mmCIF file of C-alpha atoms and ligand atoms in Angstrom:
data_model
loop_
_atom_site.group_PDB
_atom_site.id
_atom_site.type_symbol
_atom_site.label_atom_id
_atom_site.label_comp_id
_atom_site.label_asym_id
_atom_site.label_seq_id
_atom_site.Cartn_x
_atom_site.Cartn_y
_atom_site.Cartn_z
ATOM 1 C CA UNK F 28 -0.014 0.133 -0.134
ATOM 2 C CA UNK F 29 2.817 2.449 0.812
ATOM 3 C CA UNK F 30 3.925 2.767 -2.738
ATOM 4 C CA UNK F 31 0.675 4.148 -3.655
ATOM 5 C CA UNK F 32 0.798 7.068 -1.186
ATOM 6 C CA UNK F 33 2.128 10.380 -2.052
ATOM 7 C CA UNK F 34 2.282 13.480 0.013
ATOM 8 C CA UNK F 35 1.201 16.781 -1.427
ATOM 9 C CA UNK F 36 3.595 19.404 -2.996
ATOM 10 C CA UNK F 37 5.673 21.373 -0.405
ATOM 11 C CA UNK F 38 4.294 24.565 0.590
ATOM 12 C CA UNK F 39 7.751 25.689 1.833
ATOM 13 C CA UNK F 40 7.279 24.641 5.384
ATOM 14 C CA UNK F 41 9.990 22.058 5.369
ATOM 15 C CA UNK F 42 12.523 24.145 3.454
ATOM 16 C CA UNK F 43 11.995 27.038 5.913
ATOM 17 C CA UNK F 44 12.511 24.712 8.994
ATOM 18 C CA UNK F 45 15.664 23.092 7.484
ATOM 19 C CA UNK F 46 17.335 26.331 6.577
ATOM 20 C CA UNK F 47 16.559 27.673 10.076
ATOM 21 C CA UNK F 48 17.810 24.667 11.851
ATOM 22 C CA UNK F 49 20.864 24.591 9.561
ATOM 23 C CA UNK F 50 21.507 28.149 10.609
ATOM 24 C CA UNK F 51 21.124 27.358 14.355
ATOM 25 C CA UNK F 52 23.792 24.771 14.135
ATOM 26 C CA UNK F 53 26.286 27.142 12.290
ATOM 27 C CA UNK F 54 25.660 29.978 14.526
ATOM 28 C CA UNK F 55 26.283 27.703 17.661
ATOM 29 C CA UNK F 56 29.133 26.210 15.896
ATOM 30 C CA UNK F 57 27.579 22.789 16.805
ATOM 31 C CA UNK F 58 27.436 19.385 15.089
ATOM 32 C CA UNK F 59 24.057 17.943 14.618
ATOM 33 C CA UNK F 60 24.966 14.265 15.923
ATOM 34 C CA UNK F 61 25.643 13.253 19.563
ATOM 35 C CA UNK F 62 28.202 15.177 21.642
ATOM 36 C CA UNK F 63 30.093 14.632 25.016
ATOM 37 C CA UNK F 64 26.733 14.895 26.852
ATOM 38 C CA UNK F 65 25.503 12.211 24.904
ATOM 39 C CA UNK F 66 28.533 9.810 25.290
ATOM 40 C CA UNK F 67 28.469 10.601 29.019
ATOM 41 C CA UNK F 68 24.605 9.737 29.120
ATOM 42 C CA UNK F 69 25.285 6.394 27.215
ATOM 43 C CA UNK F 70 28.165 5.424 29.537
ATOM 44 C CA UNK F 71 25.881 6.067 32.554
ATOM 45 C CA UNK F 72 23.040 4.050 31.005
ATOM 46 C CA UNK F 73 25.410 1.182 30.161
ATOM 47 C CA UNK F 74 26.657 1.153 33.804
ATOM 48 C CA UNK F 75 23.131 1.357 35.076
ATOM 49 C CA UNK F 76 22.196 -1.869 33.105
ATOM 50 C CA UNK F 77 25.329 -3.796 34.074
ATOM 51 C CA UNK F 78 25.188 -2.931 37.641
ATOM 52 C CA UNK F 79 21.321 -3.946 37.907
ATOM 53 C CA UNK F 80 21.995 -7.162 35.976
ATOM 54 C CA UNK F 81 25.064 -8.092 38.292
ATOM 55 C CA UNK F 82 23.254 -7.367 41.368
ATOM 56 C CA UNK F 83 20.066 -9.168 40.241
ATOM 57 C CA UNK F 84 21.811 -12.379 39.034
ATOM 58 C CA UNK F 85 24.761 -12.790 41.370
ATOM 59 C CA UNK F 86 23.616 -10.988 44.560
ATOM 60 C CA UNK F 87 19.802 -10.962 44.983
ATOM 61 C CA UNK F 88 18.677 -13.571 47.448
ATOM 62 C CA UNK F 89 15.203 -12.579 48.300
ATOM 63 C CA UNK F 90 12.064 -11.310 46.621
ATOM 64 C CA UNK F 91 12.469 -7.893 48.176
ATOM 65 C CA UNK F 92 15.951 -7.441 46.624
ATOM 66 C CA UNK F 93 15.075 -9.165 43.330
ATOM 67 C CA UNK F 94 11.985 -7.017 42.640
ATOM 68 C CA UNK F 95 13.497 -3.459 42.681
ATOM 69 C CA UNK F 96 16.600 -4.728 40.725
ATOM 70 C CA UNK F 97 14.316 -6.413 38.305
ATOM 71 C CA UNK F 98 12.396 -3.038 37.948
ATOM 72 C CA UNK F 99 15.637 -1.109 37.736
ATOM 73 C CA UNK F 100 17.000 -3.336 34.918
ATOM 74 C CA UNK F 101 13.759 -3.129 32.751
ATOM 75 C CA UNK F 102 13.800 0.662 33.159
ATOM 76 C CA UNK F 103 17.491 0.800 32.354
ATOM 77 C CA UNK F 104 16.940 -1.451 29.092
ATOM 78 C CA UNK F 105 14.208 0.985 28.044
ATOM 79 C CA UNK F 106 16.619 3.689 28.546
ATOM 80 C CA UNK F 107 19.027 2.081 25.992
ATOM 81 C CA UNK F 108 16.199 1.856 23.584
ATOM 82 C CA UNK F 109 14.969 5.373 23.991
ATOM 83 C CA UNK F 110 18.520 7.000 24.034
ATOM 84 C CA UNK F 111 21.219 4.893 22.522
ATOM 85 C CA UNK F 112 19.620 2.321 20.120
ATOM 86 C CA UNK F 113 17.160 4.837 18.686
ATOM 87 C CA UNK F 114 19.734 7.589 17.891
ATOM 88 C CA UNK F 115 22.075 4.955 16.598
ATOM 89 C CA UNK F 116 19.500 3.543 14.222
ATOM 90 C CA UNK F 117 18.693 6.876 12.896
ATOM 91 C CA UNK F 118 22.342 7.589 12.143
ATOM 92 C CA UNK F 119 22.028 10.401 14.762
ATOM 93 C CA UNK F 120 24.372 9.107 17.485
ATOM 94 C CA UNK F 121 27.691 9.915 15.812
ATOM 95 C CA UNK F 122 29.250 11.032 12.717
ATOM 96 C CA UNK F 123 30.724 7.499 12.422
ATOM 97 C CA UNK F 124 28.622 4.925 10.543
ATOM 98 C CA UNK F 125 30.031 1.996 12.597
ATOM 99 C CA UNK F 126 29.339 3.684 15.915
ATOM 100 C CA UNK F 127 25.849 4.360 14.759
ATOM 101 C CA UNK F 128 25.686 0.600 13.763
ATOM 102 C CA UNK F 129 27.121 -0.424 17.054
ATOM 103 C CA UNK F 130 24.552 1.538 19.037
ATOM 104 C CA UNK F 131 21.721 0.322 16.736
ATOM 105 C CA UNK F 132 23.025 -3.273 17.537
ATOM 106 C CA UNK F 133 22.302 -2.852 21.157
ATOM 107 C CA UNK F 134 18.807 -3.550 20.370
ATOM 108 C CA UNK F 135 19.859 -7.104 19.254
ATOM 109 C CA UNK F 136 21.908 -7.623 22.412
ATOM 110 C CA UNK F 137 18.659 -6.778 24.322
ATOM 111 C CA UNK F 138 16.922 -9.585 22.353
ATOM 112 C CA UNK F 139 15.071 -7.889 19.289
ATOM 113 C CA UNK F 140 16.243 -7.639 15.750
ATOM 114 C CA UNK F 141 17.436 -4.233 14.966
ATOM 115 C CA UNK F 142 17.379 -4.955 11.158
ATOM 116 C CA UNK F 143 13.629 -5.777 11.195
ATOM 117 C CA UNK F 144 12.774 -3.045 13.606
ATOM 118 C CA UNK F 145 14.731 -0.244 11.600
ATOM 119 C CA UNK F 146 12.674 -1.162 8.390
ATOM 120 C CA UNK F 147 9.462 -0.981 10.440
ATOM 121 C CA UNK F 148 10.381 2.305 12.328
ATOM 122 C CA UNK F 149 12.672 4.230 10.178
ATOM 123 C CA UNK F 150 10.689 3.713 6.947
ATOM 124 C CA UNK F 151 7.243 2.899 7.624
ATOM 125 C CA UNK F 152 6.452 4.691 10.845
ATOM 126 C CA UNK F 153 8.808 7.730 10.105
ATOM 127 C CA UNK F 154 7.425 8.166 6.641
ATOM 128 C CA UNK F 155 3.633 7.227 6.854
ATOM 129 C CA UNK F 156 3.072 8.277 10.439
ATOM 130 C CA UNK F 157 -0.398 7.320 11.864
ATOM 131 C CA UNK F 158 -1.695 6.166 8.340
ATOM 132 C CA UNK F 159 -3.654 3.076 8.986
ATOM 133 C CA UNK F 160 -2.480 -0.030 7.115
ATOM 134 C CA UNK F 161 0.960 1.200 6.556
ATOM 135 C CA UNK F 162 2.335 2.519 9.789
ATOM 136 C CA UNK F 163 2.776 -0.785 11.684
ATOM 137 C CA UNK F 164 3.100 1.057 15.016
ATOM 138 C CA UNK F 165 -0.628 1.864 15.029
ATOM 139 C CA UNK F 166 -1.015 -1.849 15.077
ATOM 140 C CA UNK F 167 -3.739 -3.940 13.069
ATOM 141 C CA UNK F 168 -6.774 -2.957 14.867
ATOM 142 C CA UNK F 169 -8.130 -6.320 15.927
ATOM 143 C CA UNK F 170 -7.419 -6.072 19.715
ATOM 144 C CA UNK F 171 -7.022 -2.345 19.934
ATOM 145 C CA UNK F 172 -8.665 0.427 17.795
ATOM 146 C CA UNK F 173 -6.290 3.273 17.741
ATOM 147 C CA UNK F 174 -7.448 5.168 14.543
ATOM 148 C CA UNK F 175 -10.947 5.944 13.253
ATOM 149 C CA UNK F 176 -10.121 3.938 10.061
ATOM 150 C CA UNK F 177 -9.885 0.532 11.946
ATOM 151 C CA UNK F 178 -13.041 -1.313 12.217
ATOM 152 C CA UNK F 179 -14.833 -1.278 15.538
ATOM 153 C CA UNK F 180 -15.470 -4.527 17.396
ATOM 154 C CA UNK F 181 -17.531 -5.241 20.466
ATOM 155 C CA UNK F 182 -14.509 -5.632 22.777
ATOM 156 C CA UNK F 183 -12.982 -2.293 21.974
ATOM 157 C CA UNK F 184 -15.753 -0.989 24.248
ATOM 158 C CA UNK F 185 -13.347 -2.101 27.006
ATOM 159 C CA UNK F 186 -10.035 -1.271 25.475
ATOM 160 C CA UNK F 187 -9.105 1.681 27.742
ATOM 161 C CA UNK F 188 -9.123 -0.884 30.646
ATOM 162 C CA UNK F 189 -7.472 -4.026 29.070
ATOM 163 C CA UNK F 190 -5.085 -2.330 26.741
ATOM 164 C CA UNK F 191 -2.595 -1.341 29.369
ATOM 165 C CA UNK F 192 -2.465 -5.120 30.424
ATOM 166 C CA UNK F 193 -1.737 -6.071 26.850
ATOM 167 C CA UNK F 194 1.131 -3.549 26.582
ATOM 168 C CA UNK F 195 2.854 -5.310 29.187
ATOM 169 C CA UNK F 196 3.307 -8.303 26.758
ATOM 170 C CA UNK F 197 4.720 -6.259 23.902
ATOM 171 C CA UNK F 198 8.472 -6.967 24.536
ATOM 172 C CA UNK F 199 7.741 -10.652 25.130
ATOM 173 C CA UNK F 200 5.689 -11.036 21.951
ATOM 174 C CA UNK F 201 8.101 -8.913 19.970
ATOM 175 C CA UNK F 202 11.360 -10.871 21.018
ATOM 176 C CA UNK F 203 9.814 -14.351 20.959
ATOM 177 C CA UNK F 204 7.179 -14.304 18.374
ATOM 178 C CA UNK F 205 7.012 -11.183 15.940
ATOM 179 C CA UNK F 206 10.659 -11.221 15.047
ATOM 180 C CA UNK F 207 10.385 -14.942 13.981
ATOM 181 C CA UNK F 208 7.194 -14.571 12.213
ATOM 182 C CA UNK F 209 8.315 -11.402 10.297
ATOM 183 C CA UNK F 210 11.466 -13.316 9.294
ATOM 184 C CA UNK F 211 9.276 -16.153 7.879
ATOM 185 C CA UNK F 212 6.823 -13.828 6.083
ATOM 186 C CA UNK F 213 9.744 -11.951 4.595
ATOM 187 C CA UNK F 214 11.567 -15.166 3.377
ATOM 188 C CA UNK F 215 8.332 -16.523 1.900
ATOM 189 C CA UNK F 216 7.877 -13.170 0.061
ATOM 190 C CA UNK F 217 4.601 -12.443 2.043
ATOM 191 C CA UNK F 218 5.890 -8.918 3.048
ATOM 192 C CA UNK F 219 7.204 -6.595 0.349
ATOM 193 C CA UNK F 220 7.907 -3.759 2.859
ATOM 194 C CA UNK F 221 10.858 -5.676 4.385
ATOM 195 C CA UNK F 222 14.169 -7.280 3.134
ATOM 196 C CA UNK F 223 16.668 -9.446 5.229
ATOM 197 C CA UNK F 224 20.092 -10.903 4.140
ATOM 198 C CA UNK F 225 21.646 -14.232 4.928
ATOM 199 C CA UNK F 226 24.008 -12.159 7.097
ATOM 200 C CA UNK F 227 21.468 -10.635 9.031
ATOM 201 C CA UNK F 228 19.610 -13.802 9.564
ATOM 202 C CA UNK F 229 22.862 -15.450 11.094
ATOM 203 C CA UNK F 230 23.308 -12.339 13.209
ATOM 204 C CA UNK F 231 19.824 -12.633 14.309
ATOM 205 C CA UNK F 232 20.146 -16.136 15.422
ATOM 206 C CA UNK F 233 23.367 -15.561 17.167
ATOM 207 C CA UNK F 234 21.941 -12.586 19.020
ATOM 208 C CA UNK F 235 18.842 -14.316 19.925
ATOM 209 C CA UNK F 236 20.914 -17.128 21.478
ATOM 210 C CA UNK F 237 23.073 -14.647 23.354
ATOM 211 C CA UNK F 238 19.986 -13.113 24.712
ATOM 212 C CA UNK F 239 18.545 -16.379 25.979
ATOM 213 C CA UNK F 240 21.857 -17.291 27.298
ATOM 214 C CA UNK F 241 22.364 -14.336 29.578
ATOM 215 C CA UNK F 242 18.592 -13.991 30.465
ATOM 216 C CA UNK F 243 17.740 -17.638 31.205
ATOM 217 C CA UNK F 244 20.515 -20.118 31.179
ATOM 218 C CA UNK F 245 23.240 -18.135 33.146
ATOM 219 C CA UNK F 246 20.825 -17.234 35.940
ATOM 220 C CA UNK F 247 19.788 -20.871 36.273
ATOM 221 C CA UNK F 248 23.292 -21.738 37.704
ATOM 222 C CA UNK F 249 22.234 -19.180 40.703
ATOM 223 C CA UNK F 250 18.582 -19.469 41.044
ATOM 224 C CA UNK F 251 15.691 -22.102 40.659
ATOM 225 C CA UNK F 252 13.968 -22.143 37.204
ATOM 226 C CA UNK F 253 10.534 -20.869 38.446
ATOM 227 C CA UNK F 254 12.394 -17.640 40.089
ATOM 228 C CA UNK F 255 14.228 -17.169 36.795
ATOM 229 C CA UNK F 256 10.754 -17.287 34.902
ATOM 230 C CA UNK F 257 8.985 -15.077 37.249
ATOM 231 C CA UNK F 258 11.841 -12.485 37.137
ATOM 232 C CA UNK F 259 11.854 -12.682 33.408
ATOM 233 C CA UNK F 260 8.018 -12.067 33.306
ATOM 234 C CA UNK F 261 8.172 -9.165 35.728
ATOM 235 C CA UNK F 262 11.123 -7.584 33.564
ATOM 236 C CA UNK F 263 9.201 -7.995 30.194
ATOM 237 C CA UNK F 264 5.864 -6.558 31.812
ATOM 238 C CA UNK F 265 7.839 -3.365 32.963
ATOM 239 C CA UNK F 266 9.754 -3.220 29.716
ATOM 240 C CA UNK F 267 6.821 -3.780 27.337
ATOM 241 C CA UNK F 268 4.683 -1.351 29.426
ATOM 242 C CA UNK F 269 7.225 1.487 29.347
ATOM 243 C CA UNK F 270 7.967 1.175 25.782
ATOM 244 C CA UNK F 271 4.353 0.945 24.583
ATOM 245 C CA UNK F 272 3.023 3.760 26.852
ATOM 246 C CA UNK F 273 5.930 6.119 25.950
ATOM 247 C CA UNK F 274 5.280 5.615 22.185
ATOM 248 C CA UNK F 275 1.532 5.799 22.470
ATOM 249 C CA UNK F 276 1.593 9.069 24.227
ATOM 250 C CA UNK F 277 3.107 10.860 21.174
ATOM 251 C CA UNK F 278 0.904 9.344 18.589
ATOM 252 C CA UNK F 279 -2.188 7.737 19.892
ATOM 253 C CA UNK F 280 -3.969 10.689 21.350
ATOM 254 C CA UNK F 281 -6.942 12.717 20.369
ATOM 255 C CA UNK F 282 -4.898 16.007 19.727
ATOM 256 C CA UNK F 283 -3.048 14.541 16.680
ATOM 257 C CA UNK F 284 -4.301 13.559 13.111
ATOM 258 C CA UNK F 285 -4.944 10.175 11.667
ATOM 259 C CA UNK F 286 -4.748 11.169 7.847
ATOM 260 C CA UNK F 287 -6.529 9.063 5.360
ATOM 261 C CA UNK F 288 -5.083 9.087 1.769
ATOM 262 C CA UNK F 289 -7.686 10.275 -0.976
ATOM 263 C CA UNK F 290 -9.297 7.326 -2.404
ATOM 264 C CA UNK F 291 -7.748 5.974 -5.775
ATOM 265 C CA UNK F 292 -4.952 8.854 -5.984
ATOM 266 C CA UNK F 293 -3.325 7.781 -2.639
ATOM 267 C CA UNK F 294 -2.560 11.468 -2.019
ATOM 268 C CA UNK F 295 -2.034 12.793 1.625
ATOM 269 C CA UNK F 296 -3.294 16.237 1.551
ATOM 270 C CA UNK F 297 -0.303 17.859 3.132
ATOM 271 C CA UNK F 298 3.335 18.202 2.646
ATOM 272 C CA UNK F 299 5.465 15.521 4.276
ATOM 273 C CA UNK F 300 6.809 17.559 7.065
ATOM 274 C CA UNK F 301 3.426 19.225 8.064
ATOM 275 C CA UNK F 302 2.061 15.526 8.259
ATOM 276 C CA UNK F 303 4.675 14.713 10.594
ATOM 277 C CA UNK F 304 4.057 17.571 12.944
ATOM 278 C CA UNK F 305 0.151 16.995 12.860
ATOM 279 C CA UNK F 306 0.410 13.321 13.514
ATOM 280 C CA UNK F 307 2.604 13.737 16.637
ATOM 281 C CA UNK F 308 2.483 15.228 20.101
ATOM 282 C CA UNK F 309 5.281 16.089 22.584
ATOM 283 C CA UNK F 310 4.974 15.946 26.159
ATOM 284 C CA UNK F 311 6.716 17.093 29.359
ATOM 285 C CA UNK F 312 9.071 19.231 27.490
ATOM 286 C CA UNK F 313 10.086 21.153 30.549
ATOM 287 C CA UNK F 314 10.852 18.248 32.711
ATOM 288 C CA UNK F 315 14.521 17.650 32.812
ATOM 289 C CA UNK F 316 14.238 13.977 34.159
ATOM 290 C CA UNK F 317 11.589 13.091 31.387
ATOM 291 C CA UNK F 318 13.917 14.557 28.841
ATOM 292 C CA UNK F 319 16.899 12.831 30.128
ATOM 293 C CA UNK F 320 15.215 9.406 30.339
ATOM 294 C CA UNK F 321 12.885 9.553 27.400
ATOM 295 C CA UNK F 322 15.668 10.291 24.933
ATOM 296 C CA UNK F 323 13.800 12.764 22.979
ATOM 297 C CA UNK F 324 10.767 10.601 22.609
ATOM 298 C CA UNK F 325 8.929 13.374 24.537
ATOM 299 C CA UNK F 326 10.122 15.701 21.595
ATOM 300 C CA UNK F 327 8.813 13.577 19.065
ATOM 301 C CA UNK F 328 7.679 16.365 16.701
ATOM 302 C CA UNK F 329 11.312 17.548 16.454
ATOM 303 C CA UNK F 330 12.445 13.800 16.214
ATOM 304 C CA UNK F 331 9.970 13.163 13.287
ATOM 305 C CA UNK F 332 11.060 16.238 11.375
ATOM 306 C CA UNK F 333 14.832 15.657 11.962
ATOM 307 C CA UNK F 334 15.340 12.039 12.720
ATOM 308 C CA UNK F 335 19.148 12.179 11.796
ATOM 309 C CA UNK F 336 19.635 14.913 14.532
ATOM 310 C CA UNK F 337 20.753 13.634 17.967
ATOM 311 C CA UNK F 338 17.977 13.983 20.433
ATOM 312 C CA UNK F 339 20.416 15.875 22.585
ATOM 313 C CA UNK F 340 19.686 19.032 20.616
ATOM 314 C CA UNK F 341 15.918 18.757 20.377
ATOM 315 C CA UNK F 342 15.046 21.005 23.282
ATOM 316 C CA UNK F 343 17.018 23.743 21.563
ATOM 317 C CA UNK F 344 15.290 23.163 18.187
ATOM 318 C CA UNK F 345 11.894 23.287 19.664
ATOM 319 C CA UNK F 346 11.314 26.982 19.791
ATOM 320 C CA UNK F 347 12.467 27.170 16.008
ATOM 321 C CA UNK F 348 9.918 24.426 15.208
ATOM 322 C CA UNK F 349 7.178 26.036 17.189
ATOM 323 C CA UNK F 350 7.840 29.498 15.653
ATOM 324 C CA UNK F 351 7.833 27.996 12.089
ATOM 325 C CA UNK F 352 4.500 26.080 12.668
ATOM 326 C CA UNK F 353 2.867 29.300 14.075
ATOM 327 C CA UNK F 354 3.979 31.191 10.818
ATOM 328 C CA UNK F 355 2.607 28.421 8.337
ATOM 329 C CA UNK F 356 -0.618 27.719 10.561
ATOM 330 C CA UNK F 357 0.573 24.186 11.499
ATOM 331 C CA UNK F 358 -0.927 22.695 14.638
ATOM 332 C CA UNK F 359 1.920 22.034 17.201
ATOM 333 C CA UNK F 360 0.704 20.063 20.153
ATOM 334 C CA UNK F 361 2.460 19.441 23.274
ATOM 335 C CA UNK F 362 1.159 17.992 26.657
ATOM 336 C CA UNK F 363 2.574 19.977 29.664
ATOM 337 C CA UNK F 364 3.356 17.000 31.598
ATOM 338 C CA UNK F 365 3.363 13.058 31.812
ATOM 339 C CA UNK F 366 0.192 12.741 33.427
ATOM 340 C CA UNK F 367 -1.837 14.831 30.987
ATOM 341 C CA UNK F 368 -0.359 12.869 27.995
ATOM 342 C CA UNK F 369 -1.121 9.542 29.784
ATOM 343 C CA UNK F 370 -4.714 10.693 30.249
ATOM 344 C CA UNK F 371 -4.959 11.811 26.690
ATOM 345 C CA UNK F 372 -3.911 8.284 25.594
ATOM 346 C CA UNK F 373 -6.408 6.701 27.968
ATOM 347 C CA UNK F 374 -9.311 9.285 26.592
ATOM 348 C CA UNK F 375 -8.240 8.217 22.898
ATOM 349 C CA UNK F 376 -8.605 4.562 23.713
ATOM 350 C CA UNK F 377 -12.020 5.083 25.320
ATOM 351 C CA UNK F 378 -13.123 7.400 22.455
ATOM 352 C CA UNK F 379 -12.042 4.943 19.765
ATOM 353 C CA UNK F 380 -13.772 2.081 21.604
ATOM 354 C CA UNK F 381 -16.954 4.078 21.547
ATOM 355 C CA UNK F 382 -17.442 6.243 18.544
ATOM 356 C CA UNK F 383 -20.394 7.896 20.045
ATOM 357 C CA UNK F 384 -17.934 9.660 22.308
ATOM 358 C CA UNK F 385 -16.315 11.333 19.295
HETATM 359 ZN ZN1 ZN G 426 12.473 7.359 15.400
#
């Protein structure tokens, strides 16, 4: 379907934005990729992961020591995804291609295929944001209905209650089912949006085995099987919930658009950059803790406009983007804090489950 979708001709918004952002970097004499702050942050996150894992596997000897360490590990691994892997996959982490590859590869070390994710995220999600049927991040509409274009089912009436529980299964499903299914579909030629080489498959098998060996096999030398399984489940529940909710607060909310291509022509009635702003929301922009932890995912508008610029710069770019949006009459939406974004997603789920609320 994506090959049939075309964006309307530029009205000059993207050009104006690009030249203003470029002027910012020249004026400040800065590189647009990661800097020393980014490298320091990355080192701290890696240390956080290693310390949590080491303490959990080798030193935890009771549920009250294991539980906080499991939470800490899951939150630290999410931070790797938000800050390190995401920038690396977008070539935004460093000027060096190999460092970007290595940072993107952290996703494989965590247990999910970076090659498959990158195609889904960088191409489908970043180009066709919130377009039902192409952006795979808006799901398929069977268990959840996230856009008005997805069919309404009876169970969606309760989706604002059960969806959060299902989010907790995201990373388990992704790592142990979705990657394999996608690999099989791609190899059978059932999914023309994706491509995977023999080298990528070998790497995928090697990294999936590595992930199993440190998450299940090594801990079994120190703890009974049932404890290892329970800890893994709790870990994935926290990881899946954190990843899902952070993503949904930026796209699955009532203050953004869910554009529909014009029938037959496939035209989206906006230029690409305006489409990106209007399908995305920011949140908690003034909160330094959220900013540090979410790796720019709370500045999703700037990220969607400039995915190759490191998230470390998004706060400074935001006033330029807001000013340009105001000049071109483009709706820039930001939730003031985490709670308001969380509630906006809740309300959107409720509204999409019961269209009479629309
Ligand atoms: Zn991205």
